[in-house]
mmCIF file of C-alpha atoms in Angstrom:
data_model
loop_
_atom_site.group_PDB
_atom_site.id
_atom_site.type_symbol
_atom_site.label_atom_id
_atom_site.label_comp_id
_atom_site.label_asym_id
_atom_site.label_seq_id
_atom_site.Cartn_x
_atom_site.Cartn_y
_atom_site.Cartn_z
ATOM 1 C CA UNK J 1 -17.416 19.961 1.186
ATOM 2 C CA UNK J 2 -20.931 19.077 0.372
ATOM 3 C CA UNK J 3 -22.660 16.134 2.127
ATOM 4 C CA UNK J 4 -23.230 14.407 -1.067
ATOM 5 C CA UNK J 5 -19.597 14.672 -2.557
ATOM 6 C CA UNK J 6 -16.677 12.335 -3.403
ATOM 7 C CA UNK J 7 -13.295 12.698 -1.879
ATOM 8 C CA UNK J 8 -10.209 11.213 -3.343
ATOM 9 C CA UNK J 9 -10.575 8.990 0.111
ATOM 10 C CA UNK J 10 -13.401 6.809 -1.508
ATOM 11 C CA UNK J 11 -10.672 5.465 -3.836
ATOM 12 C CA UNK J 12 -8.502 4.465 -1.076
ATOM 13 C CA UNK J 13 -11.597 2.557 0.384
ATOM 14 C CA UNK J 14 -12.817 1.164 -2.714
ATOM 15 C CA UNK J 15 -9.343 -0.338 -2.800
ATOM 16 C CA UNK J 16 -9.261 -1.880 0.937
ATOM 17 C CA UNK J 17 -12.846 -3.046 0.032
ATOM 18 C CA UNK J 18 -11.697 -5.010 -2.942
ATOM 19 C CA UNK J 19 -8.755 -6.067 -1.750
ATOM 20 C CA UNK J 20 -10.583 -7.992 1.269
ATOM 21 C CA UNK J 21 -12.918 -9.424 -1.087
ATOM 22 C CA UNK J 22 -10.114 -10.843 -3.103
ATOM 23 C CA UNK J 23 -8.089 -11.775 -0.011
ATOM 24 C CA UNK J 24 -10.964 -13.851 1.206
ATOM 25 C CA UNK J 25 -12.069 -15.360 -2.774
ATOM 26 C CA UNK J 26 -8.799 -16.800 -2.929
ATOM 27 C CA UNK J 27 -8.459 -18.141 0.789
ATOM 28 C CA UNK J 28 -11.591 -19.691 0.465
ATOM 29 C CA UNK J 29 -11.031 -21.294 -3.141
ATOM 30 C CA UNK J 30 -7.658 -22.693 -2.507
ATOM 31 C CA UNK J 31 -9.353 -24.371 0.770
ATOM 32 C CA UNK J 32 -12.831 -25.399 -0.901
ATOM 33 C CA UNK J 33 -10.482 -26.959 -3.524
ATOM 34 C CA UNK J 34 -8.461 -28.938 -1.348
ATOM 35 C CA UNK J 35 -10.987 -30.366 0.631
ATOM 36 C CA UNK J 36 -13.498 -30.716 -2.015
ATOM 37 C CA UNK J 37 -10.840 -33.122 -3.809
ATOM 38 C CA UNK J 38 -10.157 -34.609 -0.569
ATOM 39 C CA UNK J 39 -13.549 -35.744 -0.456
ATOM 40 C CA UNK J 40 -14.089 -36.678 -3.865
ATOM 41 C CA UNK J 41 -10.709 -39.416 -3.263
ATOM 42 C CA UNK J 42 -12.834 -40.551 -0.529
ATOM 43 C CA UNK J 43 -15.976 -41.142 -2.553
ATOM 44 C CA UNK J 44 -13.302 -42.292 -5.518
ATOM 45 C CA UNK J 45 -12.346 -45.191 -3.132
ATOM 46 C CA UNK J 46 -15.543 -45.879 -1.052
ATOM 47 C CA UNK J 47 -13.724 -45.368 2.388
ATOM 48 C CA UNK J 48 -16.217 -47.063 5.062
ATOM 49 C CA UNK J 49 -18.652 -44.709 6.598
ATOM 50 C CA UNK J 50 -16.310 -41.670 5.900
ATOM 51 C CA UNK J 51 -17.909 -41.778 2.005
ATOM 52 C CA UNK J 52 -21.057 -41.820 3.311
ATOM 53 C CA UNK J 53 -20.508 -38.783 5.651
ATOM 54 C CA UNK J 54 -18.859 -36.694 3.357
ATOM 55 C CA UNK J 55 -21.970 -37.657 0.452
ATOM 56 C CA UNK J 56 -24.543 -36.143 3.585
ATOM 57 C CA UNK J 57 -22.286 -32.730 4.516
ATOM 58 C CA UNK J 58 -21.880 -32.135 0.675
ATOM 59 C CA UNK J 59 -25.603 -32.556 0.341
ATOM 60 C CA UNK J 60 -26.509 -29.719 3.247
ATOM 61 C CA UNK J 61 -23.646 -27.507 1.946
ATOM 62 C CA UNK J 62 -25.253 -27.366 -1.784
ATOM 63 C CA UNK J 63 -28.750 -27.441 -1.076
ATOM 64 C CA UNK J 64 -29.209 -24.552 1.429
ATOM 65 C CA UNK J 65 -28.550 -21.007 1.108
ATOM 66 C CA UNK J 66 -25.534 -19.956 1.836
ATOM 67 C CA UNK J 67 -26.536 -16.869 4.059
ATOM 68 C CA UNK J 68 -28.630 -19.573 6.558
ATOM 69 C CA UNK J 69 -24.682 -21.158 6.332
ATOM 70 C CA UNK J 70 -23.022 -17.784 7.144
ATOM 71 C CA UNK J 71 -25.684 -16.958 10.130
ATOM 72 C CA UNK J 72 -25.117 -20.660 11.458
ATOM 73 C CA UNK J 73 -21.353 -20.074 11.645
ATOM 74 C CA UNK J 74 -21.689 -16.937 12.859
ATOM 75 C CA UNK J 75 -24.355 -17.143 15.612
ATOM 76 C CA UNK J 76 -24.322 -20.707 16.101
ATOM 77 C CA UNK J 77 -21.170 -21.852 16.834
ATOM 78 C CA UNK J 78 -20.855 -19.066 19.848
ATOM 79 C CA UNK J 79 -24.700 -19.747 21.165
ATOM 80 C CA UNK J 80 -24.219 -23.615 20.738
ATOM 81 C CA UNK J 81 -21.019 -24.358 20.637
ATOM 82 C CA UNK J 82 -19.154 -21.540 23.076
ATOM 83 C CA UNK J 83 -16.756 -21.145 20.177
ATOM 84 C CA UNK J 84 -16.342 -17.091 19.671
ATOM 85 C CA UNK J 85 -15.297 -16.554 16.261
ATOM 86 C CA UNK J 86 -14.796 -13.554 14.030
ATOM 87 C CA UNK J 87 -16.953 -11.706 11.004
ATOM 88 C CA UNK J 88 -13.705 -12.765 9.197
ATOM 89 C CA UNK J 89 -13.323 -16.545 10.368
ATOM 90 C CA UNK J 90 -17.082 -17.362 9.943
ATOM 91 C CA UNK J 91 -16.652 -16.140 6.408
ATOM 92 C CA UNK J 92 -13.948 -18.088 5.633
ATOM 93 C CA UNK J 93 -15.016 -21.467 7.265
ATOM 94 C CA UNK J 94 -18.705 -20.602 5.413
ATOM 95 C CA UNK J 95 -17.658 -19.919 2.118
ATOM 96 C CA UNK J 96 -14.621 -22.770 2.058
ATOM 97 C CA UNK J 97 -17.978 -25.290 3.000
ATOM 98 C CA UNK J 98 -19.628 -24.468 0.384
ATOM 99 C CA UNK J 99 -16.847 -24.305 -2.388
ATOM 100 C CA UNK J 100 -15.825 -27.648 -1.435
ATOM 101 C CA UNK J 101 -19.207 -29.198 -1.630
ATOM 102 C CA UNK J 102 -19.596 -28.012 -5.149
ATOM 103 C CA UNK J 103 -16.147 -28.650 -5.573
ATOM 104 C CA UNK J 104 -16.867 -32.736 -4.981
ATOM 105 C CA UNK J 105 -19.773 -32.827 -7.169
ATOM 106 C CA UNK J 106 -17.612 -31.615 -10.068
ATOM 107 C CA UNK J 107 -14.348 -33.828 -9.327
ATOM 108 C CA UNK J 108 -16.656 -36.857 -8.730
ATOM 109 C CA UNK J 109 -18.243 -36.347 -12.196
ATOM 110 C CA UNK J 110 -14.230 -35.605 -13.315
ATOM 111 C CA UNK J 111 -13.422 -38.671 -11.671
ATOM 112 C CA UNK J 112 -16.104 -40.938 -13.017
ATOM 113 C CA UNK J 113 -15.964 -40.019 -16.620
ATOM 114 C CA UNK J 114 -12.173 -41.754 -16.806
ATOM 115 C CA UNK J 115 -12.754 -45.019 -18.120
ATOM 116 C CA UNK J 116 -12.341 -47.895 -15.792
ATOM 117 C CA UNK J 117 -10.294 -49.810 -18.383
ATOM 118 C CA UNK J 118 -6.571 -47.572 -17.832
ATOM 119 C CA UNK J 119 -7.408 -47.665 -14.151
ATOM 120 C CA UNK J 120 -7.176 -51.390 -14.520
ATOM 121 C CA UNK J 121 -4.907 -51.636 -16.178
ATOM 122 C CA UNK J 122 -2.526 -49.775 -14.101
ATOM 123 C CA UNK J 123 -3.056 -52.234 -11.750
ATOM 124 C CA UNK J 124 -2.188 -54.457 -13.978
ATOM 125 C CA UNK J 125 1.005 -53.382 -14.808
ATOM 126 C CA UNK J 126 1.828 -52.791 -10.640
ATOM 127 C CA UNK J 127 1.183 -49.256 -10.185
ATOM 128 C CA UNK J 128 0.410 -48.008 -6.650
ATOM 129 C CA UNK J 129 -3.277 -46.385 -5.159
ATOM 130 C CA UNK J 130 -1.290 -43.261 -5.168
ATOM 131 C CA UNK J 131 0.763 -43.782 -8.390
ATOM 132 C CA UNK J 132 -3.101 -44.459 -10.151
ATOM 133 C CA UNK J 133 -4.444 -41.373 -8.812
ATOM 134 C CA UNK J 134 -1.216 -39.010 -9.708
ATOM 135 C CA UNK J 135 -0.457 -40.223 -12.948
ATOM 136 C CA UNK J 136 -3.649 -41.483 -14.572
ATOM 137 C CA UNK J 137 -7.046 -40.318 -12.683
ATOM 138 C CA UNK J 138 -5.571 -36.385 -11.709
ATOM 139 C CA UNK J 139 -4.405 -35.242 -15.209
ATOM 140 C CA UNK J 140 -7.737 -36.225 -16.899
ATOM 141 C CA UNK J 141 -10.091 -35.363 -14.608
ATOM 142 C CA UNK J 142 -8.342 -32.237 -13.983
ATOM 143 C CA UNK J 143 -8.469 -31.685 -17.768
ATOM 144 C CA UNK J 144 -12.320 -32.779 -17.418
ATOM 145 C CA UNK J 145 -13.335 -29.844 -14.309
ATOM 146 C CA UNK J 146 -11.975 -26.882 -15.314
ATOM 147 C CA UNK J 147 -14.461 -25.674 -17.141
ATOM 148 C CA UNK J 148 -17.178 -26.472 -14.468
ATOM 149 C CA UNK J 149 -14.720 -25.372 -11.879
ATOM 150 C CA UNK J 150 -14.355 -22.031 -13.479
ATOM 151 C CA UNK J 151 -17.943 -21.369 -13.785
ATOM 152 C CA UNK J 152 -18.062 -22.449 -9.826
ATOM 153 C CA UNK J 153 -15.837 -19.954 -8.877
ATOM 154 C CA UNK J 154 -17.360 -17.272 -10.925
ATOM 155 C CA UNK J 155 -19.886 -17.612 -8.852
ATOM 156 C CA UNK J 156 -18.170 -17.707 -5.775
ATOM 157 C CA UNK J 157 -16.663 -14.678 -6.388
ATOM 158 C CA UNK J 158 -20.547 -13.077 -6.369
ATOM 159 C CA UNK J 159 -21.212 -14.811 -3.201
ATOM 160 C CA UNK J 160 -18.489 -13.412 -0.961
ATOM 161 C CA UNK J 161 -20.862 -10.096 -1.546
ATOM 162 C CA UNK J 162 -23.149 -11.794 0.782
ATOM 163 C CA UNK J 163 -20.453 -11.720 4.064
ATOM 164 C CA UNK J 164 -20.840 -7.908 4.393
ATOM 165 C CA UNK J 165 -23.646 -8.485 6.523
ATOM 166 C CA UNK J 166 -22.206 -10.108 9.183
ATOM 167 C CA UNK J 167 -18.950 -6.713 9.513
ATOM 168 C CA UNK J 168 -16.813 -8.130 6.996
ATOM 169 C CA UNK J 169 -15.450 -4.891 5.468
ATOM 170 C CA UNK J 170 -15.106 -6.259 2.137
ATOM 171 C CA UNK J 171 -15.849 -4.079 -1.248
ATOM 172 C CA UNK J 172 -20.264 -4.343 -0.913
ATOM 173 C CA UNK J 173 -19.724 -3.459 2.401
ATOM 174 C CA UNK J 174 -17.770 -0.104 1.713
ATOM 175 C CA UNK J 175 -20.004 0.655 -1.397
ATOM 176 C CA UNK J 176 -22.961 0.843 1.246
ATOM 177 C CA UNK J 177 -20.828 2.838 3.360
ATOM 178 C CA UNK J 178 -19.919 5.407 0.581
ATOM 179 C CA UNK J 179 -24.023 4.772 -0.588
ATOM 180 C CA UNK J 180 -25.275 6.040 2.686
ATOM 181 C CA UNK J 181 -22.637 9.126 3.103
ATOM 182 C CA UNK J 182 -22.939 10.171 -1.092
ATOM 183 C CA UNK J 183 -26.604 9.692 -1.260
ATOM 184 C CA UNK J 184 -25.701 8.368 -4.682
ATOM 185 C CA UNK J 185 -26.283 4.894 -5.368
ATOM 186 C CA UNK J 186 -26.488 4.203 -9.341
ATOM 187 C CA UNK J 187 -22.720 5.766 -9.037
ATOM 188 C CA UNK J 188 -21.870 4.066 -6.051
ATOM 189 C CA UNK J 189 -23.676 0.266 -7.075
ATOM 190 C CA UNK J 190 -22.088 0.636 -10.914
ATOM 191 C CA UNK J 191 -18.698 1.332 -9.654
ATOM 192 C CA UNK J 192 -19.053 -1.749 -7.117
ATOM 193 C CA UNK J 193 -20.844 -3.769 -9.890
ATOM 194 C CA UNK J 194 -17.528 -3.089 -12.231
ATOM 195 C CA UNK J 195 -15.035 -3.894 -9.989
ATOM 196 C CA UNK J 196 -17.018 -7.090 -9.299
ATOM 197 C CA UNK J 197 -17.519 -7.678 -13.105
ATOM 198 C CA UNK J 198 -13.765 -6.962 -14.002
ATOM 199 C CA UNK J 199 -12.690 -9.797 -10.942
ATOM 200 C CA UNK J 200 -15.381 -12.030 -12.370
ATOM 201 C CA UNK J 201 -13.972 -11.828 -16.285
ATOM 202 C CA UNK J 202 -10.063 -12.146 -14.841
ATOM 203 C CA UNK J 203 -11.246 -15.248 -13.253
ATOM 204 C CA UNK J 204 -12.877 -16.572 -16.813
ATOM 205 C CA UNK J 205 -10.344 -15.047 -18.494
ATOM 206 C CA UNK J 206 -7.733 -17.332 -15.926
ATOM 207 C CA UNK J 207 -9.872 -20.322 -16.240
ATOM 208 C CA UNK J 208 -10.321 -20.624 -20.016
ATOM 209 C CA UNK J 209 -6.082 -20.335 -20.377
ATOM 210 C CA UNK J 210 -5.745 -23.335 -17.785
ATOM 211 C CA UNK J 211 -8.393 -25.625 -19.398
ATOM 212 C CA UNK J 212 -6.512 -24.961 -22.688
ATOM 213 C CA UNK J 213 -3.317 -25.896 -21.856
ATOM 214 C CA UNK J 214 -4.308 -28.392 -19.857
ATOM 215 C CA UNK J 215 -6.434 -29.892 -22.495
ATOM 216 C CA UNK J 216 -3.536 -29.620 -25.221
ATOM 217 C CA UNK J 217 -0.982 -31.108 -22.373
ATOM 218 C CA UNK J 218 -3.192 -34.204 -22.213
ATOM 219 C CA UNK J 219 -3.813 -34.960 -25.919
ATOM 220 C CA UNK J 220 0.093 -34.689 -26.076
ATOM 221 C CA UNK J 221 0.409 -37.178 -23.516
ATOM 222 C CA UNK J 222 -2.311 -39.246 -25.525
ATOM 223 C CA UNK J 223 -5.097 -39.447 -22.476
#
C-alpha cells in the first residue's frame, strides 16, 4: 500500500468523526436551548439582580470569539480554578455558553414582539405566571424564533469544527488526520466540507418543517 492511498478504514473514521460532531451539536443545542430560554423568562420577568447578570454573561458569550471561550474552559478552569476537565467537557460547557447566549437574544426579541394587550388580559381573566407563559407567550414566540433559531444553529453546527483543536476527535479532526497520512487535501477537505454541508441542509431542511407547522398550528388557534 502506497503512502498516499485510501483504505476502506478512512470510511469507518469518517463515520466516528461525524458521529462525534453530531453527538456533541445536539448535546450542546438541546442545553444552549434550555438555558438560553431560561434566561430569557428571567429577563421576561425582570428577576432582581439575576436579569441583570444573565444580560452581562450573554453579552461576553456573543461578543468574543468562541475559540478565546474554548481555550478559557480548557486551560483556565484547571490553571485557575483546579477543576481538570476533558477535551470533551470543555467543548460541551463552551459551545452550550455560547448557544444559549444567542439563544436569549432571539427568545427575548420572540418574547417582546407578543403584544402586551393578551398578556393582560390573561391576567385579567385569572390566569397564572406559569399558565401566561405556557399558553399565551410560548406558542407565539416559539412560532416567532424558529426561523432565527434555525439560522443559529446552522451556524453552530460550523462552529463545533473549531473543538478539534483542543483533542476532540470529531469529523475536522479526523479529516486532518487522513490529510496528513493521504497527502491529499482537496479530496480529503471536500469530503469533510460535504458531510458538513449535508448536516448543515438536514438542519434547514428540519427547521423550515417546524416553523411551518408551527406557524399554521398558531393561525389555527387564532394567535
Amino acid at each position: 500500500m502506497r503512502y498516499t492511498a485510501f483504505t476502506s478504514y478512512d470510511i469507518v473514521l469518517l463515520a466516528q468523526g461525524l458521529s462525534v460532531s453530531l453527538a456533541l451539536f445536539l448535546a450542546t443545542t438541546i442545553i444552549g436551548l434550555f438555558i438560553g430560554s431560561l434566561w430569557a423568562v428571567i429577563r421576561f420577568y425582570r428577576i432582581p439582580v439575576l436579569a441583570q447578570v444573565v444580560a452581562v454573561v450573554a453579552e461576553v458569550l456573543k461578543n468574543s470569539p468562541v475559540l478565546v471561550q474554548l481555550f478559557l474552559v480548557f486551560f483556565g478552569l484547571p490553571a485557575f480554578a483546579k477543576i481538570n476537565v476533558t477535551p470533551v467537557e470543555a467543548a460541551v460547557i463552551t459551545l452550550s455558553g455560547n448557544t444559549a447566549a444567542f439563544v436569549y437574544v432571539i427568545a427575548v426579541s420572540a418574547i417582546e414582539s407578543i403584544g402586551r394587550d393578551q398578556i393582560e388580559a390573561a391576567r385579567v381573566f385569572g390566569l397564572s405566571r406559569w399558565q401566561i407563559l405556557r399558553r399565551i407567550i410560548a406558542p407565539q414566540a416559539m412560532a416567532f424564533a424558529i426561523g432565527p433559531l434555525t439560522g443559529l444553529l446552522v451556524n453552530q453546527l460550523q462552529v463545533t469544527s473549531l473543538i478539534s483543536v483542543i483533542g476532540v476527535v470529531d469529523l475536522t479532526k479526523i479529516g486532518n488526520i487522513l490529510n496528513l497520512r493521504t497527502l491529499k487535501p482537496f479530496i480529503v477537505w471536500a469530503v469533510v466540507g460535504g458531510l458538513y454541508y449535508v448536516m448543515a441542509k438536514l438542519v434547514a431542511f428540519g427547521g423550515a418543517k417546524l416553523e411551518k407547522r408551527l406557524r399554521a398550528h398558531t393561525a389555527w388557534k387564532g394567535l
